[in-house]
mmCIF file of the N, C-alpha and C atoms, coordinates in Angstrom:
data_MODEL
# 
_entry.id   MODEL 
# 
loop_
_atom_site.group_PDB 
_atom_site.id 
_atom_site.type_symbol 
_atom_site.label_atom_id 
_atom_site.label_alt_id 
_atom_site.label_comp_id 
_atom_site.label_asym_id 
_atom_site.label_entity_id 
_atom_site.label_seq_id 
_atom_site.pdbx_PDB_ins_code 
_atom_site.Cartn_x 
_atom_site.Cartn_y 
_atom_site.Cartn_z 
_atom_site.occupancy 
_atom_site.B_iso_or_equiv 
_atom_site.pdbx_formal_charge 
_atom_site.auth_seq_id 
_atom_site.auth_comp_id 
_atom_site.auth_asym_id 
_atom_site.auth_atom_id 
_atom_site.pdbx_PDB_model_num 
ATOM 1   N N  . MET A 1 1  ? -22.214 -6.481 19.153 1.00 0.00 ? 1  MET A N  1 
ATOM 2   C CA . MET A 1 1  ? -21.986 -5.090 19.468 1.00 0.00 ? 1  MET A CA 1 
ATOM 3   C C  . MET A 1 1  ? -23.231 -4.516 20.118 1.00 0.00 ? 1  MET A C  1 
ATOM 4   N N  . LYS A 1 2  ? -23.003 -3.480 20.869 1.00 0.00 ? 2  LYS A N  1 
ATOM 5   C CA . LYS A 1 2  ? -24.098 -2.809 21.548 1.00 0.00 ? 2  LYS A CA 1 
ATOM 6   C C  . LYS A 1 2  ? -24.244 -1.401 20.985 1.00 0.00 ? 2  LYS A C  1 
ATOM 7   N N  . ALA A 1 3  ? -25.452 -1.056 20.629 1.00 0.00 ? 3  ALA A N  1 
ATOM 8   C CA . ALA A 1 3  ? -25.731 0.300  20.135 1.00 0.00 ? 3  ALA A CA 1 
ATOM 9   C C  . ALA A 1 3  ? -25.803 1.250  21.322 1.00 0.00 ? 3  ALA A C  1 
ATOM 10  N N  . ILE A 1 4  ? -25.195 2.432  21.157 1.00 0.00 ? 4  ILE A N  1 
ATOM 11  C CA . ILE A 1 4  ? -25.252 3.462  22.187 1.00 0.00 ? 4  ILE A CA 1 
ATOM 12  C C  . ILE A 1 4  ? -25.675 4.770  21.539 1.00 0.00 ? 4  ILE A C  1 
ATOM 13  N N  . GLN A 1 5  ? -26.040 5.712  22.372 1.00 0.00 ? 5  GLN A N  1 
ATOM 14  C CA . GLN A 1 5  ? -26.411 7.033  21.869 1.00 0.00 ? 5  GLN A CA 1 
ATOM 15  C C  . GLN A 1 5  ? -25.343 8.024  22.298 1.00 0.00 ? 5  GLN A C  1 
ATOM 16  N N  . VAL A 1 6  ? -24.859 8.809  21.339 1.00 0.00 ? 6  VAL A N  1 
ATOM 17  C CA . VAL A 1 6  ? -23.828 9.809  21.601 1.00 0.00 ? 6  VAL A CA 1 
ATOM 18  C C  . VAL A 1 6  ? -24.299 11.127 21.024 1.00 0.00 ? 6  VAL A C  1 
ATOM 19  N N  . SER A 1 7  ? -24.122 12.204 21.768 1.00 0.00 ? 7  SER A N  1 
ATOM 20  C CA . SER A 1 7  ? -24.532 13.529 21.295 1.00 0.00 ? 7  SER A CA 1 
ATOM 21  C C  . SER A 1 7  ? -23.330 14.276 20.736 1.00 0.00 ? 7  SER A C  1 
ATOM 22  N N  . PHE A 1 8  ? -23.536 14.931 19.591 1.00 0.00 ? 8  PHE A N  1 
ATOM 23  C CA . PHE A 1 8  ? -22.497 15.726 18.944 1.00 0.00 ? 8  PHE A CA 1 
ATOM 24  C C  . PHE A 1 8  ? -23.039 17.116 18.654 1.00 0.00 ? 8  PHE A C  1 
ATOM 25  N N  . ASP A 1 9  ? -22.179 18.087 18.776 1.00 0.00 ? 9  ASP A N  1 
ATOM 26  C CA . ASP A 1 9  ? -22.464 19.432 18.309 1.00 0.00 ? 9  ASP A CA 1 
ATOM 27  C C  . ASP A 1 9  ? -22.692 19.324 16.799 1.00 0.00 ? 9  ASP A C  1 
ATOM 28  N N  . GLU A 1 10 ? -23.666 20.040 16.268 1.00 0.00 ? 10 GLU A N  1 
ATOM 29  C CA . GLU A 1 10 ? -23.992 19.911 14.846 1.00 0.00 ? 10 GLU A CA 1 
ATOM 30  C C  . GLU A 1 10 ? -22.825 20.274 13.940 1.00 0.00 ? 10 GLU A C  1 
ATOM 31  N N  . ARG A 1 11 ? -22.056 21.264 14.317 1.00 0.00 ? 11 ARG A N  1 
ATOM 32  C CA . ARG A 1 11 ? -20.898 21.666 13.513 1.00 0.00 ? 11 ARG A CA 1 
ATOM 33  C C  . ARG A 1 11 ? -19.875 20.536 13.448 1.00 0.00 ? 11 ARG A C  1 
ATOM 34  N N  . LEU A 1 12 ? -19.621 19.880 14.585 1.00 0.00 ? 12 LEU A N  1 
ATOM 35  C CA . LEU A 1 12 ? -18.688 18.761 14.621 1.00 0.00 ? 12 LEU A CA 1 
ATOM 36  C C  . LEU A 1 12 ? -19.228 17.580 13.817 1.00 0.00 ? 12 LEU A C  1 
ATOM 37  N N  . LEU A 1 13 ? -20.511 17.334 13.911 1.00 0.00 ? 13 LEU A N  1 
ATOM 38  C CA . LEU A 1 13 ? -21.127 16.248 13.155 1.00 0.00 ? 13 LEU A CA 1 
ATOM 39  C C  . LEU A 1 13 ? -21.012 16.487 11.650 1.00 0.00 ? 13 LEU A C  1 
ATOM 40  N N  . LEU A 1 14 ? -21.189 17.727 11.221 1.00 0.00 ? 14 LEU A N  1 
ATOM 41  C CA . LEU A 1 14 ? -21.032 18.053 9.800  1.00 0.00 ? 14 LEU A CA 1 
ATOM 42  C C  . LEU A 1 14 ? -19.596 17.794 9.337  1.00 0.00 ? 14 LEU A C  1 
ATOM 43  N N  . LYS A 1 15 ? -18.629 18.170 10.160 1.00 0.00 ? 15 LYS A N  1 
ATOM 44  C CA . LYS A 1 15 ? -17.229 17.910 9.827  1.00 0.00 ? 15 LYS A CA 1 
ATOM 45  C C  . LYS A 1 15 ? -16.959 16.407 9.749  1.00 0.00 ? 15 LYS A C  1 
ATOM 46  N N  . LEU A 1 16 ? -17.500 15.678 10.706 1.00 0.00 ? 16 LEU A N  1 
ATOM 47  C CA . LEU A 1 16 ? -17.331 14.230 10.723 1.00 0.00 ? 16 LEU A CA 1 
ATOM 48  C C  . LEU A 1 16 ? -17.917 13.604 9.467  1.00 0.00 ? 16 LEU A C  1 
ATOM 49  N N  . ASP A 1 17 ? -19.128 13.978 9.137  1.00 0.00 ? 17 ASP A N  1 
ATOM 50  C CA . ASP A 1 17 ? -19.809 13.409 7.978  1.00 0.00 ? 17 ASP A CA 1 
ATOM 51  C C  . ASP A 1 17 ? -19.148 13.795 6.657  1.00 0.00 ? 17 ASP A C  1 
ATOM 52  N N  . ALA A 1 18 ? -18.385 14.883 6.639  1.00 0.00 ? 18 ALA A N  1 
ATOM 53  C CA . ALA A 1 18 ? -17.708 15.316 5.422  1.00 0.00 ? 18 ALA A CA 1 
ATOM 54  C C  . ALA A 1 18 ? -16.418 14.531 5.172  1.00 0.00 ? 18 ALA A C  1 
ATOM 55  N N  . ASP A 1 19 ? -15.951 13.808 6.159  1.00 0.00 ? 19 ASP A N  1 
ATOM 56  C CA . ASP A 1 19 ? -14.699 13.064 6.042  1.00 0.00 ? 19 ASP A CA 1 
ATOM 57  C C  . ASP A 1 19 ? -14.878 11.855 5.128  1.00 0.00 ? 19 ASP A C  1 
ATOM 58  N N  . GLU A 1 20 ? -13.903 11.638 4.239  1.00 0.00 ? 20 GLU A N  1 
ATOM 59  C CA . GLU A 1 20 ? -14.017 10.547 3.269  1.00 0.00 ? 20 GLU A CA 1 
ATOM 60  C C  . GLU A 1 20 ? -14.001 9.175  3.928  1.00 0.00 ? 20 GLU A C  1 
ATOM 61  N N  . GLU A 1 21 ? -13.246 9.017  5.006  1.00 0.00 ? 21 GLU A N  1 
ATOM 62  C CA . GLU A 1 21 ? -13.206 7.738  5.719  1.00 0.00 ? 21 GLU A CA 1 
ATOM 63  C C  . GLU A 1 21 ? -14.567 7.439  6.344  1.00 0.00 ? 21 GLU A C  1 
ATOM 64  N N  . VAL A 1 22 ? -15.214 8.454  6.877  1.00 0.00 ? 22 VAL A N  1 
ATOM 65  C CA . VAL A 1 22 ? -16.546 8.285  7.464  1.00 0.00 ? 22 VAL A CA 1 
ATOM 66  C C  . VAL A 1 22 ? -17.547 7.919  6.372  1.00 0.00 ? 22 VAL A C  1 
ATOM 67  N N  . ARG A 1 23 ? -17.454 8.582  5.236  1.00 0.00 ? 23 ARG A N  1 
ATOM 68  C CA . ARG A 1 23 ? -18.374 8.264  4.136  1.00 0.00 ? 23 ARG A CA 1 
ATOM 69  C C  . ARG A 1 23 ? -18.150 6.844  3.631  1.00 0.00 ? 23 ARG A C  1 
ATOM 70  N N  . ARG A 1 24 ? -16.890 6.407  3.616  1.00 0.00 ? 24 ARG A N  1 
ATOM 71  C CA . ARG A 1 24 ? -16.568 5.067  3.122  1.00 0.00 ? 24 ARG A CA 1 
ATOM 72  C C  . ARG A 1 24 ? -16.937 3.976  4.137  1.00 0.00 ? 24 ARG A C  1 
ATOM 73  N N  . ASP A 1 25 ? -16.541 4.174  5.411  1.00 0.00 ? 25 ASP A N  1 
ATOM 74  C CA . ASP A 1 25 ? -16.685 3.115  6.418  1.00 0.00 ? 25 ASP A CA 1 
ATOM 75  C C  . ASP A 1 25 ? -17.862 3.297  7.362  1.00 0.00 ? 25 ASP A C  1 
ATOM 76  N N  . GLY A 1 26 ? -18.377 4.515  7.441  1.00 0.00 ? 26 GLY A N  1 
ATOM 77  C CA . GLY A 1 26 ? -19.494 4.794  8.348  1.00 0.00 ? 26 GLY A CA 1 
ATOM 78  C C  . GLY A 1 26 ? -19.019 5.408  9.651  1.00 0.00 ? 26 GLY A C  1 
ATOM 79  N N  . ARG A 1 27 ? -19.929 6.150  10.258 1.00 0.00 ? 27 ARG A N  1 
ATOM 80  C CA . ARG A 1 27 ? -19.600 6.828  11.525 1.00 0.00 ? 27 ARG A CA 1 
ATOM 81  C C  . ARG A 1 27 ? -19.159 5.851  12.597 1.00 0.00 ? 27 ARG A C  1 
ATOM 82  N N  . SER A 1 28 ? -19.928 4.783  12.766 1.00 0.00 ? 28 SER A N  1 
ATOM 83  C CA . SER A 1 28 ? -19.648 3.846  13.863 1.00 0.00 ? 28 SER A CA 1 
ATOM 84  C C  . SER A 1 28 ? -18.252 3.261  13.766 1.00 0.00 ? 28 SER A C  1 
ATOM 85  N N  . ALA A 1 29 ? -17.853 2.825  12.575 1.00 0.00 ? 29 ALA A N  1 
ATOM 86  C CA . ALA A 1 29 ? -16.532 2.223  12.412 1.00 0.00 ? 29 ALA A CA 1 
ATOM 87  C C  . ALA A 1 29 ? -15.435 3.233  12.724 1.00 0.00 ? 29 ALA A C  1 
ATOM 88  N N  . VAL A 1 30 ? -15.582 4.447  12.225 1.00 0.00 ? 30 VAL A N  1 
ATOM 89  C CA . VAL A 1 30 ? -14.568 5.475  12.460 1.00 0.00 ? 30 VAL A CA 1 
ATOM 90  C C  . VAL A 1 30 ? -14.521 5.854  13.936 1.00 0.00 ? 30 VAL A C  1 
ATOM 91  N N  . LEU A 1 31 ? -15.655 5.987  14.563 1.00 0.00 ? 31 LEU A N  1 
ATOM 92  C CA . LEU A 1 31 ? -15.678 6.337  15.983 1.00 0.00 ? 31 LEU A CA 1 
ATOM 93  C C  . LEU A 1 31 ? -15.119 5.209  16.840 1.00 0.00 ? 31 LEU A C  1 
ATOM 94  N N  . ARG A 1 32 ? -15.371 3.962  16.468 1.00 0.00 ? 32 ARG A N  1 
ATOM 95  C CA . ARG A 1 32 ? -14.766 2.841  17.207 1.00 0.00 ? 32 ARG A CA 1 
ATOM 96  C C  . ARG A 1 32 ? -13.254 2.915  17.122 1.00 0.00 ? 32 ARG A C  1 
ATOM 97  N N  . ARG A 1 33 ? -12.726 3.166  15.920 1.00 0.00 ? 33 ARG A N  1 
ATOM 98  C CA . ARG A 1 33 ? -11.271 3.284  15.772 1.00 0.00 ? 33 ARG A CA 1 
ATOM 99  C C  . ARG A 1 33 ? -10.730 4.470  16.571 1.00 0.00 ? 33 ARG A C  1 
ATOM 100 N N  . ALA A 1 34 ? -11.456 5.562  16.557 1.00 0.00 ? 34 ALA A N  1 
ATOM 101 C CA . ALA A 1 34 ? -11.021 6.750  17.301 1.00 0.00 ? 34 ALA A CA 1 
ATOM 102 C C  . ALA A 1 34 ? -10.969 6.458  18.804 1.00 0.00 ? 34 ALA A C  1 
ATOM 103 N N  . VAL A 1 35 ? -11.948 5.736  19.301 1.00 0.00 ? 35 VAL A N  1 
ATOM 104 C CA . VAL A 1 35 ? -11.965 5.399  20.731 1.00 0.00 ? 35 VAL A CA 1 
ATOM 105 C C  . VAL A 1 35 ? -10.817 4.452  21.063 1.00 0.00 ? 35 VAL A C  1 
ATOM 106 N N  . GLU A 1 36 ? -10.557 3.474  20.187 1.00 0.00 ? 36 GLU A N  1 
ATOM 107 C CA . GLU A 1 36 ? -9.425  2.571  20.413 1.00 0.00 ? 36 GLU A CA 1 
ATOM 108 C C  . GLU A 1 36 ? -8.111  3.351  20.488 1.00 0.00 ? 36 GLU A C  1 
ATOM 109 N N  . LEU A 1 37 ? -7.918  4.280  19.560 1.00 0.00 ? 37 LEU A N  1 
ATOM 110 C CA . LEU A 1 37 ? -6.703  5.102  19.576 1.00 0.00 ? 37 LEU A CA 1 
ATOM 111 C C  . LEU A 1 37 ? -6.618  5.956  20.834 1.00 0.00 ? 37 LEU A C  1 
ATOM 112 N N  . TYR A 1 38 ? -7.742  6.535  21.224 1.00 0.00 ? 38 TYR A N  1 
ATOM 113 C CA . TYR A 1 38 ? -7.794  7.354  22.439 1.00 0.00 ? 38 TYR A CA 1 
ATOM 114 C C  . TYR A 1 38 ? -7.396  6.527  23.657 1.00 0.00 ? 38 TYR A C  1 
ATOM 115 N N  . LEU A 1 39 ? -7.976  5.331  23.789 1.00 0.00 ? 39 LEU A N  1 
ATOM 116 C CA . LEU A 1 39 ? -7.681  4.493  24.948 1.00 0.00 ? 39 LEU A CA 1 
ATOM 117 C C  . LEU A 1 39 ? -6.227  4.020  24.936 1.00 0.00 ? 39 LEU A C  1 
ATOM 118 N N  . ALA A 1 40 ? -5.698  3.692  23.762 1.00 0.00 ? 40 ALA A N  1 
ATOM 119 C CA . ALA A 1 40 ? -4.296  3.285  23.666 1.00 0.00 ? 40 ALA A CA 1 
ATOM 120 C C  . ALA A 1 40 ? -3.381  4.443  24.064 1.00 0.00 ? 40 ALA A C  1 
ATOM 121 N N  . HIS A 1 41 ? -3.718  5.644  23.598 1.00 0.00 ? 41 HIS A N  1 
ATOM 122 C CA . HIS A 1 41 ? -2.928  6.825  23.942 1.00 0.00 ? 41 HIS A CA 1 
ATOM 123 C C  . HIS A 1 41 ? -2.960  7.088  25.448 1.00 0.00 ? 41 HIS A C  1 
ATOM 124 N N  . ARG A 1 42 ? -4.143  6.963  26.032 1.00 0.00 ? 42 ARG A N  1 
ATOM 125 C CA . ARG A 1 42 ? -4.266  7.169  27.487 1.00 0.00 ? 42 ARG A CA 1 
ATOM 126 C C  . ARG A 1 42 ? -3.427  6.150  28.250 1.00 0.00 ? 42 ARG A C  1 
ATOM 127 N N  . ARG A 1 43 ? -3.454  4.888  27.793 1.00 0.00 ? 43 ARG A N  1 
ATOM 128 C CA . ARG A 1 43 ? -2.673  3.844  28.449 1.00 0.00 ? 43 ARG A CA 1 
ATOM 129 C C  . ARG A 1 43 ? -1.183  4.160  28.336 1.00 0.00 ? 43 ARG A C  1 
ATOM 130 N N  . GLU A 1 44 ? -0.741  4.569  27.158 1.00 0.00 ? 44 GLU A N  1 
ATOM 131 C CA . GLU A 1 44 ? 0.670   4.927  26.972 1.00 0.00 ? 44 GLU A CA 1 
ATOM 132 C C  . GLU A 1 44 ? 1.069   6.066  27.903 1.00 0.00 ? 44 GLU A C  1 
ATOM 133 N N  . ARG A 1 45 ? 0.184   7.045  28.061 1.00 0.00 ? 45 ARG A N  1 
ATOM 134 C CA . ARG A 1 45 ? 0.491   8.171  28.966 1.00 0.00 ? 45 ARG A CA 1 
ATOM 135 C C  . ARG A 1 45 ? 0.573   7.699  30.407 1.00 0.00 ? 45 ARG A C  1 
ATOM 136 N N  . ARG A 1 46 ? -0.327  6.782  30.809 1.00 0.00 ? 46 ARG A N  1 
ATOM 137 C CA . ARG A 1 46 ? -0.283  6.255  32.177 1.00 0.00 ? 46 ARG A CA 1 
ATOM 138 C C  . ARG A 1 46 ? 1.004   5.482  32.426 1.00 0.00 ? 46 ARG A C  1 
ATOM 139 N N  . VAL A 1 47 ? 1.405   4.649  31.468 1.00 0.00 ? 47 VAL A N  1 
ATOM 140 C CA . VAL A 1 47 ? 2.636   3.873  31.609 1.00 0.00 ? 47 VAL A CA 1 
ATOM 141 C C  . VAL A 1 47 ? 3.837   4.810  31.669 1.00 0.00 ? 47 VAL A C  1 
ATOM 142 N N  . ALA A 1 48 ? 3.871   5.806  30.788 1.00 0.00 ? 48 ALA A N  1 
ATOM 143 C CA . ALA A 1 48 ? 4.979   6.767  30.788 1.00 0.00 ? 48 ALA A CA 1 
ATOM 144 C C  . ALA A 1 48 ? 5.038   7.519  32.113 1.00 0.00 ? 48 ALA A C  1 
ATOM 145 N N  . ALA A 1 49 ? 3.886   7.891  32.652 1.00 0.00 ? 49 ALA A N  1 
ATOM 146 C CA . ALA A 1 49 ? 3.857   8.590  33.942 1.00 0.00 ? 49 ALA A CA 1 
ATOM 147 C C  . ALA A 1 49 ? 4.364   7.680  35.054 1.00 0.00 ? 49 ALA A C  1 
ATOM 148 N N  . ALA A 1 50 ? 4.008   6.406  34.994 1.00 0.00 ? 50 ALA A N  1 
ATOM 149 C CA . ALA A 1 50 ? 4.479   5.456  36.007 1.00 0.00 ? 50 ALA A CA 1 
ATOM 150 C C  . ALA A 1 50 ? 5.995   5.300  35.929 1.00 0.00 ? 50 ALA A C  1 
ATOM 151 N N  . TYR A 1 51 ? 6.549   5.222  34.710 1.00 0.00 ? 51 TYR A N  1 
ATOM 152 C CA . TYR A 1 51 ? 7.999   5.150  34.555 1.00 0.00 ? 51 TYR A CA 1 
ATOM 153 C C  . TYR A 1 51 ? 8.671   6.411  35.083 1.00 0.00 ? 51 TYR A C  1 
ATOM 154 N N  . ARG A 1 52 ? 8.105   7.566  34.743 1.00 0.00 ? 52 ARG A N  1 
ATOM 155 C CA . ARG A 1 52 ? 8.696   8.818  35.240 1.00 0.00 ? 52 ARG A CA 1 
ATOM 156 C C  . ARG A 1 52 ? 8.662   8.859  36.762 1.00 0.00 ? 52 ARG A C  1 
ATOM 157 N N  . SER A 1 53 ? 7.568   8.388  37.324 1.00 0.00 ? 53 SER A N  1 
ATOM 158 C CA . SER A 1 53 ? 7.441   8.387  38.774 1.00 0.00 ? 53 SER A CA 1 
ATOM 159 C C  . SER A 1 53 ? 8.461   7.443  39.412 1.00 0.00 ? 53 SER A C  1 
ATOM 160 N N  . ALA A 1 54 ? 8.637   6.269  38.815 1.00 0.00 ? 54 ALA A N  1 
ATOM 161 C CA . ALA A 1 54 ? 9.541   5.277  39.388 1.00 0.00 ? 54 ALA A CA 1 
ATOM 162 C C  . ALA A 1 54 ? 11.008  5.594  39.124 1.00 0.00 ? 54 ALA A C  1 
ATOM 163 N N  . TYR A 1 55 ? 11.298  6.100  37.922 1.00 0.00 ? 55 TYR A N  1 
ATOM 164 C CA . TYR A 1 55 ? 12.681  6.288  37.529 1.00 0.00 ? 55 TYR A CA 1 
ATOM 165 C C  . TYR A 1 55 ? 13.038  7.749  37.282 1.00 0.00 ? 55 TYR A C  1 
ATOM 166 N N  . GLY A 1 56 ? 12.156  8.652  37.634 1.00 0.00 ? 56 GLY A N  1 
ATOM 167 C CA . GLY A 1 56 ? 12.360  10.061 37.336 1.00 0.00 ? 56 GLY A CA 1 
ATOM 168 C C  . GLY A 1 56 ? 13.617  10.648 37.930 1.00 0.00 ? 56 GLY A C  1 
ATOM 169 N N  . GLY A 1 57 ? 14.074  10.127 39.045 1.00 0.00 ? 57 GLY A N  1 
ATOM 170 C CA . GLY A 1 57 ? 15.270  10.654 39.679 1.00 0.00 ? 57 GLY A CA 1 
ATOM 171 C C  . GLY A 1 57 ? 16.555  10.193 39.031 1.00 0.00 ? 57 GLY A C  1 
ATOM 172 N N  . LEU A 1 58 ? 16.444  9.196  38.153 1.00 0.00 ? 58 LEU A N  1 
ATOM 173 C CA . LEU A 1 58 ? 17.649  8.693  37.500 1.00 0.00 ? 58 LEU A CA 1 
ATOM 174 C C  . LEU A 1 58 ? 18.004  9.587  36.338 1.00 0.00 ? 58 LEU A C  1 
ATOM 175 N N  . GLY A 1 59 ? 19.201  9.960  36.258 1.00 0.00 ? 59 GLY A N  1 
ATOM 176 C CA . GLY A 1 59 ? 19.667  10.823 35.178 1.00 0.00 ? 59 GLY A CA 1 
ATOM 177 C C  . GLY A 1 59 ? 21.168  10.687 35.063 1.00 0.00 ? 59 GLY A C  1 
ATOM 178 N N  . ALA A 1 60 ? 21.802  11.718 34.598 1.00 0.00 ? 60 ALA A N  1 
ATOM 179 C CA . ALA A 1 60 ? 23.248  11.680 34.403 1.00 0.00 ? 60 ALA A CA 1 
ATOM 180 C C  . ALA A 1 60 ? 23.985  11.463 35.720 1.00 0.00 ? 60 ALA A C  1 
ATOM 181 N N  . ASP A 1 61 ? 23.391  11.853 36.834 1.00 0.00 ? 61 ASP A N  1 
ATOM 182 C CA . ASP A 1 61 ? 24.056  11.708 38.123 1.00 0.00 ? 61 ASP A CA 1 
ATOM 183 C C  . ASP A 1 61 ? 23.657  10.421 38.848 1.00 0.00 ? 61 ASP A C  1 
ATOM 184 N N  . SER A 1 62 ? 23.031  9.498  38.148 1.00 0.00 ? 62 SER A N  1 
ATOM 185 C CA . SER A 1 62 ? 22.578  8.264  38.787 1.00 0.00 ? 62 SER A CA 1 
ATOM 186 C C  . SER A 1 62 ? 23.736  7.290  38.963 1.00 0.00 ? 62 SER A C  1 
ATOM 187 N N  . ASP A 1 63 ? 23.460  6.172  39.596 1.00 0.00 ? 63 ASP A N  1 
ATOM 188 C CA . ASP A 1 63 ? 24.461  5.125  39.793 1.00 0.00 ? 63 ASP A CA 1 
ATOM 189 C C  . ASP A 1 63 ? 24.893  4.498  38.476 1.00 0.00 ? 63 ASP A C  1 
ATOM 190 N N  . LEU A 1 64 ? 24.115  4.695  37.416 1.00 0.00 ? 64 LEU A N  1 
ATOM 191 C CA . LEU A 1 64 ? 24.432  4.095  36.118 1.00 0.00 ? 64 LEU A CA 1 
ATOM 192 C C  . LEU A 1 64 ? 25.280  5.004  35.242 1.00 0.00 ? 64 LEU A C  1 
ATOM 193 N N  . ALA A 1 65 ? 25.503  6.218  35.672 1.00 0.00 ? 65 ALA A N  1 
ATOM 194 C CA . ALA A 1 65 ? 26.272  7.172  34.871 1.00 0.00 ? 65 ALA A CA 1 
ATOM 195 C C  . ALA A 1 65 ? 27.686  6.645  34.645 1.00 0.00 ? 65 ALA A C  1 
ATOM 196 N N  . GLY A 1 66 ? 28.187  6.839  33.423 1.00 0.00 ? 66 GLY A N  1 
ATOM 197 C CA . GLY A 1 66 ? 29.532  6.421  33.095 1.00 0.00 ? 66 GLY A CA 1 
ATOM 198 C C  . GLY A 1 66 ? 29.614  5.043  32.453 1.00 0.00 ? 66 GLY A C  1 
ATOM 199 N N  . TRP A 1 67 ? 28.523  4.309  32.455 1.00 0.00 ? 67 TRP A N  1 
ATOM 200 C CA . TRP A 1 67 ? 28.513  2.968  31.883 1.00 0.00 ? 67 TRP A CA 1 
ATOM 201 C C  . TRP A 1 67 ? 28.043  2.958  30.429 1.00 0.00 ? 67 TRP A C  1 
ATOM 202 N N  . GLU A 1 68 ? 27.713  4.122  29.859 1.00 0.00 ? 68 GLU A N  1 
ATOM 203 C CA . GLU A 1 68 ? 27.158  4.176  28.517 1.00 0.00 ? 68 GLU A CA 1 
ATOM 204 C C  . GLU A 1 68 ? 28.076  3.566  27.471 1.00 0.00 ? 68 GLU A C  1 
ATOM 205 N N  . ASP A 1 69 ? 29.392  3.730  27.633 1.00 0.00 ? 69 ASP A N  1 
ATOM 206 C CA . ASP A 1 69 ? 30.346  3.275  26.634 1.00 0.00 ? 69 ASP A CA 1 
ATOM 207 C C  . ASP A 1 69 ? 30.888  1.869  26.932 1.00 0.00 ? 69 ASP A C  1 
ATOM 208 N N  . GLU A 1 70 ? 30.350  1.208  27.919 1.00 0.00 ? 70 GLU A N  1 
ATOM 209 C CA . GLU A 1 70 ? 30.876  -0.103 28.324 1.00 0.00 ? 70 GLU A CA 1 
ATOM 210 C C  . GLU A 1 70 ? 30.253  -1.260 27.554 1.00 0.00 ? 70 GLU A C  1 
ATOM 211 N N  . GLY A 1 71 ? 29.161  -1.015 26.854 1.00 0.00 ? 71 GLY A N  1 
ATOM 212 C CA . GLY A 1 71 ? 28.538  -2.081 26.081 1.00 0.00 ? 71 GLY A CA 1 
ATOM 213 C C  . GLY A 1 71 ? 29.381  -2.469 24.893 1.00 0.00 ? 71 GLY A C  1 
ATOM 214 N N  . ILE A 1 72 ? 29.355  -3.716 24.545 1.00 0.00 ? 72 ILE A N  1 
ATOM 215 C CA . ILE A 1 72 ? 30.075  -4.202 23.375 1.00 0.00 ? 72 ILE A CA 1 
ATOM 216 C C  . ILE A 1 72 ? 29.052  -4.541 22.301 1.00 0.00 ? 72 ILE A C  1 
ATOM 217 N N  . TRP A 1 73 ? 29.130  -3.864 21.170 1.00 0.00 ? 73 TRP A N  1 
ATOM 218 C CA . TRP A 1 73 ? 28.181  -4.069 20.091 1.00 0.00 ? 73 TRP A CA 1 
ATOM 219 C C  . TRP A 1 73 ? 28.879  -4.812 18.963 1.00 0.00 ? 73 TRP A C  1 
ATOM 220 N N  . PRO A 1 74 ? 28.244  -5.835 18.425 1.00 0.00 ? 74 PRO A N  1 
ATOM 221 C CA . PRO A 1 74 ? 28.860  -6.570 17.309 1.00 0.00 ? 74 PRO A CA 1 
ATOM 222 C C  . PRO A 1 74 ? 28.939  -5.692 16.078 1.00 0.00 ? 74 PRO A C  1 
ATOM 223 N N  . ASP A 1 75 ? 29.946  -5.947 15.265 1.00 0.00 ? 75 ASP A N  1 
ATOM 224 C CA . ASP A 1 75 ? 30.056  -5.218 13.999 1.00 0.00 ? 75 ASP A CA 1 
ATOM 225 C C  . ASP A 1 75 ? 28.929  -5.644 13.078 1.00 0.00 ? 75 ASP A C  1 
ATOM 226 N N  . ALA A 1 76 ? 28.369  -4.669 12.379 1.00 0.00 ? 76 ALA A N  1 
ATOM 227 C CA . ALA A 1 76 ? 27.245  -4.973 11.504 1.00 0.00 ? 76 ALA A CA 1 
ATOM 228 C C  . ALA A 1 76 ? 27.678  -5.577 10.204 1.00 0.00 ? 76 ALA A C  1 
# 
């Protein structure tokens, strides 16, 4: 791992340090998890935007309309 320097507003740092997960696991571990979640969320938003861009015009009036009830589902 590589150590980095990050600046925090003192009020935010106090809130962070008061968190039980931070006290248990440490700032670095919690911040690493937070960054992973942030990056995953950003990726999901990019993928969703790409789908909307590619398929955004498809809706009830698309070429697929009316086929919703044509699937055959096995009895459970």
